[in-house]
Amino acid sequence: MPVILYDLCGDDERQRFSPYCWRTKMALAHKGLSWEERPTPFSKVREAAGGVSATVPVIEDDDRTISDSWEIAVYLEEVHSDRQSLFGGEAGKALSRFVESWVNTSVHGTLAHLVMKDIHDILSPPDQAYFRETRERRFGKTLEELHGSREERLDAFRIALQPMRQMLLSQPYIGGAEPLYADYILFGTLQWPRVASDFQLLEAGDPVSEWFERCLDLHNHLGRNQIAAA
């Protein structure tokens, strides 16, 4: 039986933008596992998989239900240890935890300010109301105010990626010669705006942009085949 993945979607169910769900999809593909996606709008997340989690991704695998992208990756690594490793060993797992912390704070935090209005605009009306209320409370500004000042915040996002640029001078992936789960963590965060927004975040020739293009073509072009913003 394929793994069931509850995957966040926009008003167009084909538009799957969650950075955390993308981490899970890349991990499943890396392991060579088959899965079935259940498109899940914000308003239906708490109903997914019997209401086990307030967020997605959530997977169902035989009689197990697992939520949280990190916990899912650890589960896949342990249960499918005979398949290609996501971490390359315990040391790689620990380093991936550091990458997750860096991406979730320094990168994700600066990026979120830039694309909130764009994400809102691809949601269904019920989801838009929820999204606007929760995000405006979180950021202390209207979505329009965030959108209007995003050019001023763009440099902060690009600067946050500088450690990645330095690393790419000596290797093509965070995992070295080949990608590992650490790569999928950052990939998911950059796939998020690619799907939801047409705002140009990275300059042409940026090593991070070139790395992202390589990642889009991994696993039979899994990331590139996703419908993206016009």
mmCIF file of C-alpha atoms in Angstrom:
data_model
loop_
_atom_site.group_PDB
_atom_site.id
_atom_site.type_symbol
_atom_site.label_atom_id
_atom_site.label_comp_id
_atom_site.label_asym_id
_atom_site.label_seq_id
_atom_site.Cartn_x
_atom_site.Cartn_y
_atom_site.Cartn_z
ATOM 1 C CA MET A 1 0.000 0.000 0.000
ATOM 2 C CA PRO A 2 1.320 3.472 -0.797
ATOM 3 C CA VAL A 3 1.944 5.983 1.953
ATOM 4 C CA ILE A 4 -0.902 8.486 2.327
ATOM 5 C CA LEU A 5 0.298 12.101 2.509
ATOM 6 C CA TYR A 6 -1.973 14.957 3.558
ATOM 7 C CA ASP A 7 -0.631 17.896 1.580
ATOM 8 C CA LEU A 8 -1.579 21.570 1.961
ATOM 9 C CA CYS A 9 -3.236 23.065 -1.112
ATOM 10 C CA GLY A 10 -4.575 26.335 -2.436
ATOM 11 C CA ASP A 11 -7.955 27.057 -4.011
ATOM 12 C CA ASP A 12 -6.587 25.173 -7.010
ATOM 13 C CA GLU A 13 -5.937 21.766 -5.465
ATOM 14 C CA ARG A 14 -3.005 21.266 -7.800
ATOM 15 C CA GLN A 15 -1.149 24.146 -6.149
ATOM 16 C CA ARG A 16 0.801 22.522 -3.283
ATOM 17 C CA PHE A 17 2.924 25.127 -1.567
ATOM 18 C CA SER A 18 3.723 23.967 1.974
ATOM 19 C CA PRO A 19 7.495 24.012 2.598
ATOM 20 C CA TYR A 20 7.134 21.268 5.188
ATOM 21 C CA CYS A 21 5.074 19.024 2.915
ATOM 22 C CA TRP A 22 7.713 19.479 0.227
ATOM 23 C CA ARG A 23 10.364 18.255 2.646
ATOM 24 C CA THR A 24 8.301 15.117 3.104
ATOM 25 C CA LYS A 25 7.651 14.575 -0.592
ATOM 26 C CA MET A 26 11.340 14.839 -1.396
ATOM 27 C CA ALA A 27 12.125 12.443 1.453
ATOM 28 C CA LEU A 28 9.600 9.899 0.171
ATOM 29 C CA ALA A 29 11.040 10.169 -3.338
ATOM 30 C CA HIS A 30 14.599 9.877 -1.994
ATOM 31 C CA LYS A 31 13.587 6.620 -0.304
ATOM 32 C CA GLY A 32 12.005 5.368 -3.515
ATOM 33 C CA LEU A 33 8.605 5.009 -1.862
ATOM 34 C CA SER A 34 5.249 5.438 -3.551
ATOM 35 C CA TRP A 35 2.660 7.722 -2.006
ATOM 36 C CA GLU A 36 -0.836 9.027 -2.555
ATOM 37 C CA GLU A 37 -1.479 12.707 -1.913
ATOM 38 C CA ARG A 38 -4.629 14.005 -0.255
ATOM 39 C CA PRO A 39 -4.980 17.746 -1.042
ATOM 40 C CA THR A 40 -5.859 19.498 2.198
ATOM 41 C CA PRO A 41 -6.812 23.200 2.472
ATOM 42 C CA PHE A 42 -6.167 25.081 5.707
ATOM 43 C CA SER A 43 -9.814 24.705 6.719
ATOM 44 C CA LYS A 44 -9.580 20.894 6.531
ATOM 45 C CA VAL A 45 -6.202 20.328 8.193
ATOM 46 C CA ARG A 46 -7.657 19.504 11.604
ATOM 47 C CA GLU A 47 -9.809 16.816 10.000
ATOM 48 C CA ALA A 48 -6.883 15.116 8.241
ATOM 49 C CA ALA A 49 -6.069 11.571 9.349
ATOM 50 C CA GLY A 50 -8.672 11.662 12.064
ATOM 51 C CA GLY A 51 -7.573 14.984 13.515
ATOM 52 C CA VAL A 52 -4.212 13.869 14.889
ATOM 53 C CA SER A 53 -2.465 17.164 14.118
ATOM 54 C CA ALA A 54 -3.160 20.874 13.736
ATOM 55 C CA THR A 55 -0.618 21.058 10.891
ATOM 56 C CA VAL A 56 0.465 19.109 7.834
ATOM 57 C CA PRO A 57 2.297 17.123 6.609
ATOM 58 C CA VAL A 58 0.724 14.043 8.083
ATOM 59 C CA ILE A 59 1.373 10.586 6.665
ATOM 60 C CA GLU A 60 -0.390 7.281 7.129
ATOM 61 C CA ASP A 61 1.796 4.232 6.604
ATOM 62 C CA ASP A 62 0.049 0.921 7.255
ATOM 63 C CA ASP A 63 -1.215 1.283 10.839
ATOM 64 C CA ARG A 64 1.014 4.250 11.728
ATOM 65 C CA THR A 65 0.124 7.951 11.558
ATOM 66 C CA ILE A 66 2.979 10.446 11.840
ATOM 67 C CA SER A 67 2.904 14.245 11.779
ATOM 68 C CA ASP A 68 5.658 16.881 11.561
ATOM 69 C CA SER A 69 8.140 16.826 8.682
ATOM 70 C CA TRP A 70 11.146 16.064 10.883
ATOM 71 C CA GLU A 71 9.413 13.204 12.678
ATOM 72 C CA ILE A 72 8.299 11.815 9.324
ATOM 73 C CA ALA A 73 11.874 11.893 7.990
ATOM 74 C CA VAL A 74 13.167 10.097 11.098
ATOM 75 C CA TYR A 75 10.391 7.528 10.794
ATOM 76 C CA LEU A 76 11.116 6.885 7.107
ATOM 77 C CA GLU A 77 14.819 6.487 7.854
ATOM 78 C CA GLU A 78 14.198 3.981 10.638
ATOM 79 C CA VAL A 79 11.426 1.934 9.043
ATOM 80 C CA HIS A 80 12.997 1.872 5.579
ATOM 81 C CA SER A 81 16.622 1.550 6.646
ATOM 82 C CA ASP A 82 17.272 -0.826 3.740
ATOM 83 C CA ARG A 83 16.689 2.018 1.291
ATOM 84 C CA GLN A 84 18.892 5.010 0.442
ATOM 85 C CA SER A 85 19.679 6.969 3.604
ATOM 86 C CA LEU A 86 18.191 10.412 4.147
ATOM 87 C CA PHE A 87 20.907 11.431 6.586
ATOM 88 C CA GLY A 88 23.991 9.377 5.786
ATOM 89 C CA GLY A 89 24.350 8.259 9.408
ATOM 90 C CA GLU A 90 23.801 9.681 12.872
ATOM 91 C CA ALA A 91 26.267 12.529 12.360
ATOM 92 C CA GLY A 92 24.385 13.572 9.226
ATOM 93 C CA LYS A 93 21.127 13.392 11.136
ATOM 94 C CA ALA A 94 22.511 15.744 13.783
ATOM 95 C CA LEU A 95 23.783 18.150 11.131
ATOM 96 C CA SER A 96 20.388 18.056 9.416
ATOM 97 C CA ARG A 97 18.828 19.138 12.697
ATOM 98 C CA PHE A 98 21.127 22.177 12.660
ATOM 99 C CA VAL A 99 20.197 22.965 9.046
ATOM 100 C CA GLU A 100 16.534 22.720 9.998
ATOM 101 C CA SER A 101 17.050 25.225 12.820
ATOM 102 C CA TRP A 102 18.950 27.620 10.544
ATOM 103 C CA VAL A 103 16.374 27.417 7.755
ATOM 104 C CA ASN A 104 13.353 27.685 10.053
ATOM 105 C CA THR A 105 14.678 30.813 11.724
ATOM 106 C CA SER A 106 17.122 32.793 9.577
ATOM 107 C CA VAL A 107 15.776 31.855 6.136
ATOM 108 C CA HIS A 108 12.120 31.041 6.679
ATOM 109 C CA GLY A 109 11.643 33.996 8.976
ATOM 110 C CA THR A 110 12.965 36.563 6.500
ATOM 111 C CA LEU A 111 11.167 34.935 3.570
ATOM 112 C CA ALA A 112 7.759 34.853 5.241
ATOM 113 C CA HIS A 113 7.519 38.653 5.214
ATOM 114 C CA LEU A 114 7.927 38.704 1.434
ATOM 115 C CA VAL A 115 5.199 36.354 0.230
ATOM 116 C CA MET A 116 2.331 36.428 2.745
ATOM 117 C CA LYS A 117 -0.025 38.384 0.486
ATOM 118 C CA ASP A 118 0.788 36.130 -2.477
ATOM 119 C CA ILE A 119 -0.018 33.013 -0.453
ATOM 120 C CA HIS A 120 -3.280 34.573 0.711
ATOM 121 C CA ASP A 121 -4.274 35.255 -2.888
ATOM 122 C CA ILE A 122 -4.057 31.598 -4.003
ATOM 123 C CA LEU A 123 -6.295 30.345 -1.178
ATOM 124 C CA SER A 124 -10.044 29.723 -1.220
ATOM 125 C CA PRO A 125 -12.182 32.470 0.410
ATOM 126 C CA PRO A 126 -12.696 30.570 3.705
ATOM 127 C CA ASP A 127 -8.968 29.905 3.948
ATOM 128 C CA GLN A 128 -8.170 33.513 3.083
ATOM 129 C CA ALA A 129 -10.130 34.755 6.086
ATOM 130 C CA TYR A 130 -8.307 32.360 8.421
ATOM 131 C CA PHE A 131 -4.922 33.110 6.879
ATOM 132 C CA ARG A 132 -5.334 36.879 7.035
ATOM 133 C CA GLU A 133 -6.452 36.860 10.669
ATOM 134 C CA THR A 134 -3.673 34.562 11.917
ATOM 135 C CA ARG A 135 -0.827 36.089 9.898
ATOM 136 C CA GLU A 136 -1.719 39.702 10.564
ATOM 137 C CA ARG A 137 -1.852 38.910 14.260
ATOM 138 C CA ARG A 138 1.521 37.164 14.029
ATOM 139 C CA PHE A 139 3.302 39.936 12.118
ATOM 140 C CA GLY A 140 1.500 42.933 13.602
ATOM 141 C CA LYS A 141 0.838 44.338 10.122
ATOM 142 C CA THR A 142 -1.723 43.925 7.390
ATOM 143 C CA LEU A 143 -0.837 41.666 4.495
ATOM 144 C CA GLU A 144 -0.923 44.736 2.260
ATOM 145 C CA GLU A 145 1.611 46.522 4.477
ATOM 146 C CA LEU A 146 3.935 43.521 4.339
ATOM 147 C CA HIS A 147 3.517 43.319 0.577
ATOM 148 C CA GLY A 148 4.129 47.011 0.043
ATOM 149 C CA SER A 149 7.446 47.045 1.911
ATOM 150 C CA ARG A 150 8.861 43.731 0.731
ATOM 151 C CA GLU A 151 11.459 45.242 -1.600
ATOM 152 C CA GLU A 152 13.042 46.782 1.501
ATOM 153 C CA ARG A 153 13.253 43.351 3.144
ATOM 154 C CA LEU A 154 14.606 41.436 0.159
ATOM 155 C CA ASP A 155 18.265 42.008 1.013
ATOM 156 C CA ALA A 156 17.789 40.517 4.475
ATOM 157 C CA PHE A 157 16.494 37.313 2.904
ATOM 158 C CA ARG A 158 19.375 37.102 0.449
ATOM 159 C CA ILE A 159 21.934 37.749 3.195
ATOM 160 C CA ALA A 160 20.430 34.928 5.266
ATOM 161 C CA LEU A 161 21.434 32.516 2.481
ATOM 162 C CA GLN A 162 25.112 33.487 2.544
ATOM 163 C CA PRO A 163 26.241 30.354 4.442
ATOM 164 C CA MET A 164 24.742 28.277 1.635
ATOM 165 C CA ARG A 165 26.601 30.276 -1.027
ATOM 166 C CA GLN A 166 29.898 29.737 0.759
ATOM 167 C CA MET A 167 29.297 25.998 1.014
ATOM 168 C CA LEU A 168 28.391 25.736 -2.678
ATOM 169 C CA LEU A 169 31.877 26.941 -3.603
ATOM 170 C CA SER A 170 33.186 23.507 -2.683
ATOM 171 C CA GLN A 171 30.299 21.052 -3.179
ATOM 172 C CA PRO A 172 27.061 20.827 -5.184
ATOM 173 C CA TYR A 173 24.751 19.868 -2.302
ATOM 174 C CA ILE A 174 24.593 20.192 1.456
ATOM 175 C CA GLY A 175 24.899 16.401 1.443
ATOM 176 C CA GLY A 176 28.132 16.623 -0.574
ATOM 177 C CA ALA A 177 28.213 15.038 -4.009
ATOM 178 C CA GLU A 178 24.565 13.972 -3.677
ATOM 179 C CA PRO A 179 21.575 15.513 -1.875
ATOM 180 C CA LEU A 180 20.432 14.426 1.564
ATOM 181 C CA TYR A 181 17.501 15.433 3.746
ATOM 182 C CA ALA A 182 19.329 18.621 4.745
ATOM 183 C CA ASP A 183 19.018 19.764 1.129
ATOM 184 C CA TYR A 184 15.304 19.033 1.118
ATOM 185 C CA ILE A 185 14.802 21.224 4.174
ATOM 186 C CA LEU A 186 16.013 24.336 2.362
ATOM 187 C CA PHE A 187 14.501 23.203 -0.930
ATOM 188 C CA GLY A 188 11.037 23.069 0.630
ATOM 189 C CA THR A 189 11.367 26.611 1.908
ATOM 190 C CA LEU A 190 12.359 27.923 -1.547
ATOM 191 C CA GLN A 191 9.709 25.854 -3.329
ATOM 192 C CA TRP A 192 7.118 27.577 -1.131
ATOM 193 C CA PRO A 193 7.430 30.985 -2.889
ATOM 194 C CA ARG A 194 8.029 29.399 -6.285
ATOM 195 C CA VAL A 195 4.577 27.830 -6.122
ATOM 196 C CA ALA A 196 2.749 30.753 -4.523
ATOM 197 C CA SER A 197 4.457 33.914 -5.788
ATOM 198 C CA ASP A 198 6.010 35.491 -8.880
ATOM 199 C CA PHE A 199 8.241 37.763 -6.782
ATOM 200 C CA GLN A 200 11.880 37.299 -7.832
ATOM 201 C CA LEU A 201 13.770 36.328 -4.707
ATOM 202 C CA LEU A 202 17.144 35.244 -6.100
ATOM 203 C CA GLU A 203 19.288 36.939 -8.693
ATOM 204 C CA ALA A 204 20.385 35.194 -11.876
ATOM 205 C CA GLY A 205 23.743 33.528 -11.359
ATOM 206 C CA ASP A 206 23.286 33.185 -7.603
ATOM 207 C CA PRO A 207 24.808 29.815 -6.595
ATOM 208 C CA VAL A 208 21.757 29.182 -4.412
ATOM 209 C CA SER A 209 19.507 29.654 -7.423
ATOM 210 C CA GLU A 210 21.625 27.194 -9.413
ATOM 211 C CA TRP A 211 21.464 24.669 -6.552
ATOM 212 C CA PHE A 212 17.680 25.127 -6.408
ATOM 213 C CA GLU A 213 17.403 24.430 -10.139
ATOM 214 C CA ARG A 214 19.332 21.185 -9.632
ATOM 215 C CA CYS A 215 16.991 20.211 -6.824
ATOM 216 C CA LEU A 216 13.911 20.908 -8.956
ATOM 217 C CA ASP A 217 15.067 18.182 -11.331
ATOM 218 C CA LEU A 218 15.742 15.547 -8.678
ATOM 219 C CA HIS A 219 13.567 12.435 -8.532
ATOM 220 C CA ASN A 220 12.236 12.677 -12.082
ATOM 221 C CA HIS A 221 11.675 16.437 -11.882
ATOM 222 C CA LEU A 222 9.374 16.127 -8.880
ATOM 223 C CA GLY A 223 9.740 19.758 -7.822
ATOM 224 C CA ARG A 224 9.689 21.216 -11.317
ATOM 225 C CA ASN A 225 6.517 19.332 -12.249
ATOM 226 C CA GLN A 226 4.586 21.162 -9.561
ATOM 227 C CA ILE A 227 2.302 23.896 -10.901
ATOM 228 C CA ALA A 228 3.916 27.225 -10.037
ATOM 229 C CA ALA A 229 2.947 30.883 -9.937
ATOM 230 C CA ALA A 230 2.716 32.560 -13.321
#
